[in-house]
Amino acid sequence: MTITQHGHEQKKLNKLYAEFDTMGLIPLWTIRDNLMPMSPRPQALPHLWRWADVLPLAERSGKLVPAGRGCTRRAIALSNPGLPGLPYATPTLWAAVHYLAPRETAPAHRHSQTAFRFVVEGESVWTNVDGDAVAMRRGDLLLAPSWTYHEHHNATDRPMIWLDGLDIPLVNGLDADFFEFGLDTLSTCETPERSRGERLWGHPGLRPIGQADRPSSPLTAYRWEHTDAALRAQLEMETEDVPSAVIEPGHAGVRFSNPTTGKDSLVTIRTEMHRLREGTRTAPVKTVGSAVWQVFEGTGVATVGDRRFEISKGDLFVVPSWYELVLEAGGDIDLFRFSDEPVYEALGLADTYRGGA
Amino acid sequence: MTITQHGHEQKKLNKLYAEFDTMGLIPLWTIRDNLMPMSPRPQALPHLWRWADVLPLAERSGKLVPAGRGCTRRAIALSNPGLPGLPYATPTLWAAVHYLAPRETAPAHRHSQTAFRFVVEGESVWTNVDGDAVAMRRGDLLLAPSWTYHEHHNATDRPMIWLDGLDIPLVNGLDADFFEFGLDTLSTCETPERSRGERLWGHPGLRPIGQADRPSSPLTAYRWEHTDAALRAQLEMETEDVPSAVIEPGHAGVRFSNPTTGKDSLVTIRTEMHRLREGTRTAPVKTVGSAVWQVFEGTGVATVGDRRFEISKGDLFVVPSWYELVLEAGGDIDLFRFSDEPVYEALGLADTYRGGA
Amino acid sequence: MTITQHGHEQKKLNKLYAEFDTMGLIPLWTIRDNLMPMSPRPQALPHLWRWADVLPLAERSGKLVPAGRGCTRRAIALSNPGLPGLPYATPTLWAAVHYLAPRETAPAHRHSQTAFRFVVEGESVWTNVDGDAVAMRRGDLLLAPSWTYHEHHNATDRPMIWLDGLDIPLVNGLDADFFEFGLDTLSTCETPERSRGERLWGHPGLRPIGQADRPSSPLTAYRWEHTDAALRAQLEMETEDVPSAVIEPGHAGVRFSNPTTGKDSLVTIRTEMHRLREGTRTAPVKTVGSAVWQVFEGTGVATVGDRRFEISKGDLFVVPSWYELVLEAGGDIDLFRFSDEPVYEALGLADTYRGGA
Amino acid sequence: MTITQHGHEQKKLNKLYAEFDTMGLIPLWTIRDNLMPMSPRPQALPHLWRWADVLPLAERSGKLVPAGRGCTRRAIALSNPGLPGLPYATPTLWAAVHYLAPRETAPAHRHSQTAFRFVVEGESVWTNVDGDAVAMRRGDLLLAPSWTYHEHHNATDRPMIWLDGLDIPLVNGLDADFFEFGLDTLSTCETPERSRGERLWGHPGLRPIGQADRPSSPLTAYRWEHTDAALRAQLEMETEDVPSAVIEPGHAGVRFSNPTTGKDSLVTIRTEMHRLREGTRTAPVKTVGSAVWQVFEGTGVATVGDRRFEISKGDLFVVPSWYELVLEAGGDIDLFRFSDEPVYEALGLADTYRGGA
């Protein structure tokens, strides 16, 4: 082909591409490899938010930002540095620090998004879920499944801070978001030790007769005393020569589950608590899908891809899809984890790689 | 037709029927209605076995019949009077009183049949299930699912008696029985307070990470303290204006479930505990399939079809398929129930009729 | 122990056993091994019914026994010689030859039992299932699932004979039988080539939008032309080096399935068609549960346990639970099979052993 | 509060927000409503791509862009005008026009994304899926489920154009993309009338014995002759007074399903064919999730939200989440539809609103 011919061809090509553009068409052969990469290339990045940084900011917000200022919740979202400007911890998960001032209330609403609360420290708030008052205490996991009305009230003179987890980015990306406001007044001001959901469903292996299965767990609260006992038992059994009791040597873990199905507590979010015995180093693991971890107690090191995070109580870090994770316990360390794995399992897209010794 | 013709026809018919018989054929039009009745006509009858009668016989057996005499278990089966000569409580369920003398052991075996133990009184025996030593105490339900090795050992100087429930008639009727002997020596002589199965699985809503689903429950024992608390909570909630907490007014109930699936604790047997508040009279209910009930504590009246049974602690009674049942509580009364309902649900044959007020 | 002492003991034991008997109790240690055998010991026996014997008897019945004589169906049941006096082919399955005289009708009824028809030869009858007229032709499988109203009408001057399969023994043993009469007049006298069920559901892999899943197949008829084509394709593919297309060398097979779930066409009965290439000898197979086979075309030998049956068109034979089966094809041979395997799969009791080469 | 005080507060607030920004935190109360709207607010817009525009561009590409130019597929993607710069028809679905020149081949690859082809016109290409050569003809739906190797070859001297549908945007948004190249040479050059997948699985209601369930359909091709017959039967039955045969008056529809489960043909993509009788106007319907429609034959009007599209053969249009759709048939019209509904059903996020008359 002569140069003239080549130029001629190029002109025709340019014209074709211009017409593609006009017609709302994009030729596959001009698109960057990111469309179908050889393996996941998440935009989200591994990142650490230190509790020592977050907590004071939340407290200052509590003083400076009156409740009700443009929003019904004083929540501060983790914004992944790889997803600039978006209040998303990962492409599917929302994680926020929630601050409720003394005697403050947050009025009821409900939505198609699924939510939970996890408490690293403090107590004084009751979250009412469909009118059932649920005490929030250190170490507890509290659920607000899709379409349940929920509201909060701080019954004391102390502020309280906790972690909110939701599937907001997932639901937003799927254009499946529905939202409804509830009443402005609290559905209940009760402050019981145990919610009705716990009293009905919080007995191991026992189902109230006549209650149907539900997609998300009817157990409103998973209390720390049970979680702690379960983790302790696993590590004790490991020392008694029952290696199958733990995930791997020195590494215990429980998944919060739906007693009506045995599946995850929430349809779209996996929730777990992990405990590493002092000195334990986990085998490297890569999972399709993303996770947020929060240190509940203890210190250690989390290595995510090539990032190395020294972690201690309250610290939050993110593991994007297919990034390798290794955890090392300083002393004993407990970590809460939530992830989007149920989504991938439901869609046939789940995959996990565990490195050997 | 003349009489002669008629006689001629009859002769031909007799010859035809004789040939049917020779050929292994049975014409539908000669068969009694029982083949396809308008509604179930069980041969099994409602029946009551009084604890006051059964217990002394079991104790006498313990003295007169040495262990190992022709059998590895000193169990005495309820034989439904409608199923004469058969050791079957109902067409699908086996129920037996099991006596283990002081310091006695019952060696291991396993089988395709599914088993459980329920303890009305006493304690001193550990049942080892796949090598896991499970203490047996008043009010506890202990499982031995299909194909698990199980053996018993009485660790004290007191004898112990309990209820064995199995699906022997079902499995025998289906020609699906397989049996294997285990070792003659105990797999473990330990006598722990809590079995490994409980330590791993006995935490409400918490699943050990990495354990797969199982057809029957991995929770080896359901302890009375939890069952009692769950029933108490339901009746308390009913008085607090949460009528949905109970099955019907004054009637609480829990189903023992498989925490990996939320379904029945055992694939073929439903297990439940019921509590009636003093003075409660249940609405009449008819269910396809049969059940065995045992009074755990208290007194009352059970009306099964047109039979009226005064019942008290330890008494066992049978409700055949589609017989109407009404329970009346004298004082408060607790009843253990097991049934074959999971079989009917799996086969699309389940049906329940509940009478109104 | 002295003789006197021994006699004394024996007296006490006799007294104990007499009291057991009075109380409706049977001690486990006195029961024959059949209660829990090491492997299935079915009472049912392997047996062959020759079409050459059965057909003439059915025809004579057609002449001697008017329709309506004590029964609404002129069906002649296979009675397994191991289950004497019972019209049961196996402990779970009913198999009967059904004769409908020219222009005769059989009025509608419905029941909890599940039924199908399979046609070895003839055509002239339409079976109406919930008002949908379904033509019956050689090689077709026609369904009448649990609780569907069904009636038959012979639209011609030729009689017709077919095979009826039901789960009567299973449902009777479970006391789950319900029966209702329908109208005395036919719901429809139409004689369409294809039923509505076929027109809606008889397109490969295509579901009518908006139709919910059903426990049994909504496809009323599985036509021979499709069954034949599917079997032919499997054997052709085997010769084209796709060995996975067949069950084993020279042995093709299709299962009639429910297009809304992919599971068996009927909840409690498996239905299949098998084709063996000339000279094929199947590997021995033992299955928990029982089956009835009918030769559709061709000749061969079926060995069931130690019984050897020479088989040809129309012959029916029974394989009781855990009996070994080997089939040998004389020329090409096609066999229809129905079994109770879905029951065992649903209850966790299924097991199959396949012998090697 | 004085102006000075107010300014002082504002400064503190500004400082707080700046620190939020530094720390990778975003306060919920500063975020636009789009985060959790009252109902879905998709960025994607209703849009129409005319076949008359797309086809010539594809043909010009075939001449100007040699195969292999930076990409292994000559596919031209619909780019939704609400998702500027992205080659996405909707937030979850990829739709592209694929052009294969005479005698051209496209080498094998496989990926976690799920794909199908739908043919509006032409024939001459075989797509090999895991080595099975599948003819592509007008009206056919061809599957390439997740992780199957697939390659194309044009066996004639005519070019061919078809529609490719994939879940690329969904999988990319979830960071679950994996890709592998296969061999450069074709796995097979055969050009059979029917693929092996069809020969094994393309018989209505018949399953090859011994083949396990699969998440996506093993039926490689759904042929137009069957689809057409199924649609025709529905409309005929409607005229015979069986209104339940159709979706709504004058509107027939079939869903391409997985014969091993009865569910959608593909795990993440729903595929359907619709036929409207002349003059039919569908009831307005809103669905959570998005869909792409292509006119197969005929003319009509599609109203999506407030956009009105005159449509004819080959035209493609998009219905974003929760946009109301009304279809009007000019003459008879057939439309192919694919959507992401299985994703929402699996995640408990599905919802549909159907307007009344």
mmCIF file of N, CA and C in Angstrom, chain A residues 80-147:
data_model
loop_
_atom_site.group_PDB
_atom_site.id
_atom_site.type_symbol
_atom_site.label_atom_id
_atom_site.label_comp_id
_atom_site.label_asym_id
_atom_site.label_seq_id
_atom_site.Cartn_x
_atom_site.Cartn_y
_atom_site.Cartn_z
ATOM 1 N N ASN A 80 -13.048 5.029 49.353
ATOM 2 C CA ASN A 80 -11.856 4.350 48.849
ATOM 3 C C ASN A 80 -11.062 5.286 47.936
ATOM 4 N N PRO A 81 -9.768 5.430 48.165
ATOM 5 C CA PRO A 81 -8.971 6.368 47.353
ATOM 6 C C PRO A 81 -8.939 5.982 45.871
ATOM 7 N N GLY A 82 -9.266 4.741 45.553
ATOM 8 C CA GLY A 82 -9.315 4.347 44.144
ATOM 9 C C GLY A 82 -10.651 4.663 43.491
ATOM 10 N N LEU A 83 -11.611 5.092 44.299
ATOM 11 C CA LEU A 83 -12.939 5.463 43.788
ATOM 12 C C LEU A 83 -13.208 6.911 44.168
ATOM 13 N N PRO A 84 -12.394 7.850 43.630
ATOM 14 C CA PRO A 84 -12.370 9.214 44.164
ATOM 15 C C PRO A 84 -13.725 9.896 44.087
ATOM 16 N N GLY A 85 -14.085 10.553 45.164
ATOM 17 C CA GLY A 85 -15.327 11.305 45.204
ATOM 18 C C GLY A 85 -16.538 10.473 45.549
ATOM 19 N N LEU A 86 -16.375 9.155 45.550
ATOM 20 C CA LEU A 86 -17.500 8.283 45.885
ATOM 21 C C LEU A 86 -17.404 7.838 47.346
ATOM 22 N N PRO A 87 -18.512 7.839 48.049
ATOM 23 C CA PRO A 87 -18.485 7.430 49.458
ATOM 24 C C PRO A 87 -18.540 5.922 49.601
ATOM 25 N N TYR A 88 -17.720 5.218 48.843
ATOM 26 C CA TYR A 88 -17.783 3.765 48.783
ATOM 27 C C TYR A 88 -16.466 3.175 49.303
ATOM 28 N N ALA A 89 -16.583 2.249 50.227
ATOM 29 C CA ALA A 89 -15.380 1.551 50.706
ATOM 30 C C ALA A 89 -14.861 0.620 49.622
ATOM 31 N N THR A 90 -15.776 -0.027 48.919
ATOM 32 C CA THR A 90 -15.438 -0.906 47.792
ATOM 33 C C THR A 90 -16.522 -0.706 46.738
ATOM 34 N N PRO A 91 -16.395 -1.344 45.568
ATOM 35 C CA PRO A 91 -17.420 -1.141 44.534
ATOM 36 C C PRO A 91 -18.809 -1.639 44.927
ATOM 37 N N THR A 92 -18.895 -2.422 45.986
ATOM 38 C CA THR A 92 -20.196 -2.975 46.378
ATOM 39 C C THR A 92 -20.599 -2.610 47.801
ATOM 40 N N LEU A 93 -19.638 -2.192 48.622
ATOM 41 C CA LEU A 93 -19.897 -2.054 50.062
ATOM 42 C C LEU A 93 -19.733 -0.618 50.557
ATOM 43 N N TRP A 94 -20.662 -0.248 51.384
ATOM 44 C CA TRP A 94 -20.624 1.014 52.106
ATOM 45 C C TRP A 94 -20.207 0.712 53.540
ATOM 46 N N ALA A 95 -19.269 1.511 54.071
ATOM 47 C CA ALA A 95 -18.886 1.374 55.476
ATOM 48 C C ALA A 95 -18.808 2.775 56.038
ATOM 49 N N ALA A 96 -19.495 3.013 57.143
ATOM 50 C CA ALA A 96 -19.516 4.368 57.702
ATOM 51 C C ALA A 96 -19.442 4.305 59.211
ATOM 52 N N VAL A 97 -18.853 5.349 59.776
ATOM 53 C CA VAL A 97 -18.865 5.511 61.223
ATOM 54 C C VAL A 97 -20.083 6.364 61.565
ATOM 55 N N HIS A 98 -20.869 5.837 62.478
ATOM 56 C CA HIS A 98 -22.135 6.490 62.818
ATOM 57 C C HIS A 98 -22.032 7.047 64.235
ATOM 58 N N TYR A 99 -22.394 8.310 64.403
ATOM 59 C CA TYR A 99 -22.291 8.974 65.718
ATOM 60 C C TYR A 99 -23.677 9.418 66.148
ATOM 61 N N LEU A 100 -24.083 9.011 67.323
ATOM 62 C CA LEU A 100 -25.374 9.475 67.845
ATOM 63 C C LEU A 100 -25.127 10.160 69.183
ATOM 64 N N ALA A 101 -25.496 11.449 69.238
ATOM 65 C CA ALA A 101 -25.244 12.263 70.435
ATOM 66 C C ALA A 101 -26.157 11.819 71.587
ATOM 67 N N PRO A 102 -25.803 12.190 72.782
ATOM 68 C CA PRO A 102 -26.635 11.853 73.943
ATOM 69 C C PRO A 102 -28.087 12.258 73.709
ATOM 70 N N ARG A 103 -28.997 11.356 74.050
ATOM 71 C CA ARG A 103 -30.454 11.606 73.989
ATOM 72 C C ARG A 103 -30.968 11.853 72.564
ATOM 73 N N GLU A 104 -30.090 11.751 71.585
ATOM 74 C CA GLU A 104 -30.504 12.011 70.209
ATOM 75 C C GLU A 104 -31.279 10.802 69.649
ATOM 76 N N THR A 105 -32.123 11.088 68.676
ATOM 77 C CA THR A 105 -32.794 10.005 67.961
ATOM 78 C C THR A 105 -32.600 10.185 66.462
ATOM 79 N N ALA A 106 -32.701 9.095 65.749
ATOM 80 C CA ALA A 106 -32.685 9.139 64.273
ATOM 81 C C ALA A 106 -33.993 8.513 63.825
ATOM 82 N N PRO A 107 -34.809 9.271 63.090
ATOM 83 C CA PRO A 107 -36.154 8.787 62.776
ATOM 84 C C PRO A 107 -36.148 7.619 61.798
ATOM 85 N N ALA A 108 -37.265 6.964 61.710
ATOM 86 C CA ALA A 108 -37.372 5.714 60.958
ATOM 87 C C ALA A 108 -37.370 5.925 59.448
ATOM 88 N N HIS A 109 -36.721 5.019 58.762
ATOM 89 C CA HIS A 109 -36.884 4.879 57.322
ATOM 90 C C HIS A 109 -36.643 3.414 56.959
ATOM 91 N N ARG A 110 -36.885 3.089 55.722
ATOM 92 C CA ARG A 110 -36.577 1.746 55.252
ATOM 93 C C ARG A 110 -36.222 1.823 53.777
ATOM 94 N N HIS A 111 -35.561 0.798 53.281
ATOM 95 C CA HIS A 111 -35.055 0.850 51.909
ATOM 96 C C HIS A 111 -34.708 -0.548 51.423
ATOM 97 N N SER A 112 -34.533 -0.631 50.122
ATOM 98 C CA SER A 112 -34.181 -1.928 49.537
ATOM 99 C C SER A 112 -32.757 -2.337 49.899
ATOM 100 N N GLN A 113 -31.932 -1.372 50.281
ATOM 101 C CA GLN A 113 -30.570 -1.706 50.701
ATOM 102 C C GLN A 113 -30.593 -2.458 52.037
ATOM 103 N N THR A 114 -29.613 -3.306 52.191
ATOM 104 C CA THR A 114 -29.456 -4.119 53.388
ATOM 105 C C THR A 114 -28.423 -3.474 54.299
ATOM 106 N N ALA A 115 -28.679 -3.495 55.613
ATOM 107 C CA ALA A 115 -27.782 -2.811 56.548
ATOM 108 C C ALA A 115 -27.496 -3.656 57.780
ATOM 109 N N PHE A 116 -26.348 -3.378 58.382
ATOM 110 C CA PHE A 116 -26.060 -3.923 59.721
ATOM 111 C C PHE A 116 -25.288 -2.885 60.503
ATOM 112 N N ARG A 117 -25.222 -3.083 61.806
ATOM 113 C CA ARG A 117 -24.349 -2.262 62.675
ATOM 114 C C ARG A 117 -23.392 -3.209 63.392
ATOM 115 N N PHE A 118 -22.165 -2.770 63.564
ATOM 116 C CA PHE A 118 -21.223 -3.510 64.400
ATOM 117 C C PHE A 118 -20.609 -2.527 65.388
ATOM 118 N N VAL A 119 -20.508 -2.960 66.641
ATOM 119 C CA VAL A 119 -20.118 -2.058 67.718
ATOM 120 C C VAL A 119 -18.716 -2.375 68.219
ATOM 121 N N VAL A 120 -17.795 -1.457 67.993
ATOM 122 C CA VAL A 120 -16.439 -1.658 68.504
ATOM 123 C C VAL A 120 -16.323 -1.198 69.947
ATOM 124 N N GLU A 121 -17.022 -0.118 70.259
ATOM 125 C CA GLU A 121 -17.030 0.276 71.671
ATOM 126 C C GLU A 121 -18.249 1.125 71.977
ATOM 127 N N GLY A 122 -18.575 1.154 73.265
ATOM 128 C CA GLY A 122 -19.693 1.978 73.696
ATOM 129 C C GLY A 122 -20.975 1.197 73.765
ATOM 130 N N GLU A 123 -21.942 1.828 74.403
ATOM 131 C CA GLU A 123 -23.298 1.301 74.478
ATOM 132 C C GLU A 123 -24.160 2.423 75.005
ATOM 133 N N SER A 124 -25.377 2.466 74.601
ATOM 134 C CA SER A 124 -26.328 3.478 75.066
ATOM 135 C C SER A 124 -27.416 3.693 74.034
ATOM 136 N N VAL A 125 -27.224 3.081 72.853
ATOM 137 C CA VAL A 125 -28.221 3.267 71.806
ATOM 138 C C VAL A 125 -29.037 1.983 71.627
ATOM 139 N N TRP A 126 -30.304 2.174 71.378
ATOM 140 C CA TRP A 126 -31.168 1.072 70.931
ATOM 141 C C TRP A 126 -31.562 1.354 69.491
ATOM 142 N N THR A 127 -31.407 0.363 68.640
ATOM 143 C CA THR A 127 -31.883 0.503 67.268
ATOM 144 C C THR A 127 -33.177 -0.282 67.159
ATOM 145 N N ASN A 128 -34.234 0.401 66.748
ATOM 146 C CA ASN A 128 -35.535 -0.265 66.628
ATOM 147 C C ASN A 128 -35.713 -0.767 65.196
ATOM 148 N N VAL A 129 -35.887 -2.065 65.072
ATOM 149 C CA VAL A 129 -36.039 -2.666 63.746
ATOM 150 C C VAL A 129 -37.457 -3.220 63.643
ATOM 151 N N ASP A 130 -38.236 -2.651 62.751
ATOM 152 C CA ASP A 130 -39.663 -3.004 62.664
ATOM 153 C C ASP A 130 -40.315 -2.984 64.048
ATOM 154 N N GLY A 131 -39.957 -1.975 64.818
ATOM 155 C CA GLY A 131 -40.600 -1.785 66.117
ATOM 156 C C GLY A 131 -40.039 -2.605 67.251
ATOM 157 N N ASP A 132 -38.984 -3.359 66.976
ATOM 158 C CA ASP A 132 -38.354 -4.188 68.009
ATOM 159 C C ASP A 132 -37.086 -3.476 68.487
ATOM 160 N N ALA A 133 -37.040 -3.097 69.768
ATOM 161 C CA ALA A 133 -35.902 -2.327 70.304
ATOM 162 C C ALA A 133 -34.723 -3.237 70.582
ATOM 163 N N VAL A 134 -33.596 -2.943 69.941
ATOM 164 C CA VAL A 134 -32.422 -3.815 70.018
ATOM 165 C C VAL A 134 -31.266 -3.048 70.641
ATOM 166 N N ALA A 135 -30.845 -3.468 71.821
ATOM 167 C CA ALA A 135 -29.706 -2.832 72.493
ATOM 168 C C ALA A 135 -28.439 -3.046 71.676
ATOM 169 N N MET A 136 -27.572 -2.013 71.650
ATOM 170 C CA MET A 136 -26.303 -2.103 70.936
ATOM 171 C C MET A 136 -25.181 -2.046 71.957
ATOM 172 N N ARG A 137 -24.363 -3.092 71.959
ATOM 173 C CA ARG A 137 -23.273 -3.138 72.937
ATOM 174 C C ARG A 137 -21.997 -3.613 72.265
ATOM 175 N N ARG A 138 -20.902 -3.359 72.894
ATOM 176 C CA ARG A 138 -19.595 -3.720 72.344
ATOM 177 C C ARG A 138 -19.560 -5.189 71.883
ATOM 178 N N GLY A 139 -19.129 -5.381 70.628
ATOM 179 C CA GLY A 139 -18.963 -6.727 70.084
ATOM 180 C C GLY A 139 -20.205 -7.279 69.407
ATOM 181 N N ASP A 140 -21.307 -6.546 69.503
ATOM 182 C CA ASP A 140 -22.557 -7.059 68.943
ATOM 183 C C ASP A 140 -22.684 -6.734 67.456
ATOM 184 N N LEU A 141 -23.327 -7.645 66.743
ATOM 185 C CA LEU A 141 -23.748 -7.394 65.369
ATOM 186 C C LEU A 141 -25.265 -7.276 65.357
ATOM 187 N N LEU A 142 -25.762 -6.179 64.781
ATOM 188 C CA LEU A 142 -27.198 -5.912 64.744
ATOM 189 C C LEU A 142 -27.622 -5.800 63.286
ATOM 190 N N LEU A 143 -28.732 -6.414 62.939
ATOM 191 C CA LEU A 143 -29.161 -6.448 61.537
ATOM 192 C C LEU A 143 -30.326 -5.505 61.241
ATOM 193 N N ALA A 144 -30.308 -4.934 60.049
ATOM 194 C CA ALA A 144 -31.471 -4.214 59.523
ATOM 195 C C ALA A 144 -31.626 -4.636 58.056
ATOM 196 N N PRO A 145 -32.228 -5.817 57.843
ATOM 197 C CA PRO A 145 -32.326 -6.348 56.479
ATOM 198 C C PRO A 145 -33.162 -5.444 55.572
ATOM 199 N N SER A 146 -33.019 -5.675 54.292
ATOM 200 C CA SER A 146 -33.757 -4.976 53.250
ATOM 201 C C SER A 146 -35.226 -4.791 53.630
ATOM 202 N N TRP A 147 -35.719 -3.564 53.510
ATOM 203 C CA TRP A 147 -37.129 -3.223 53.707
ATOM 204 C C TRP A 147 -37.615 -3.247 55.149
#
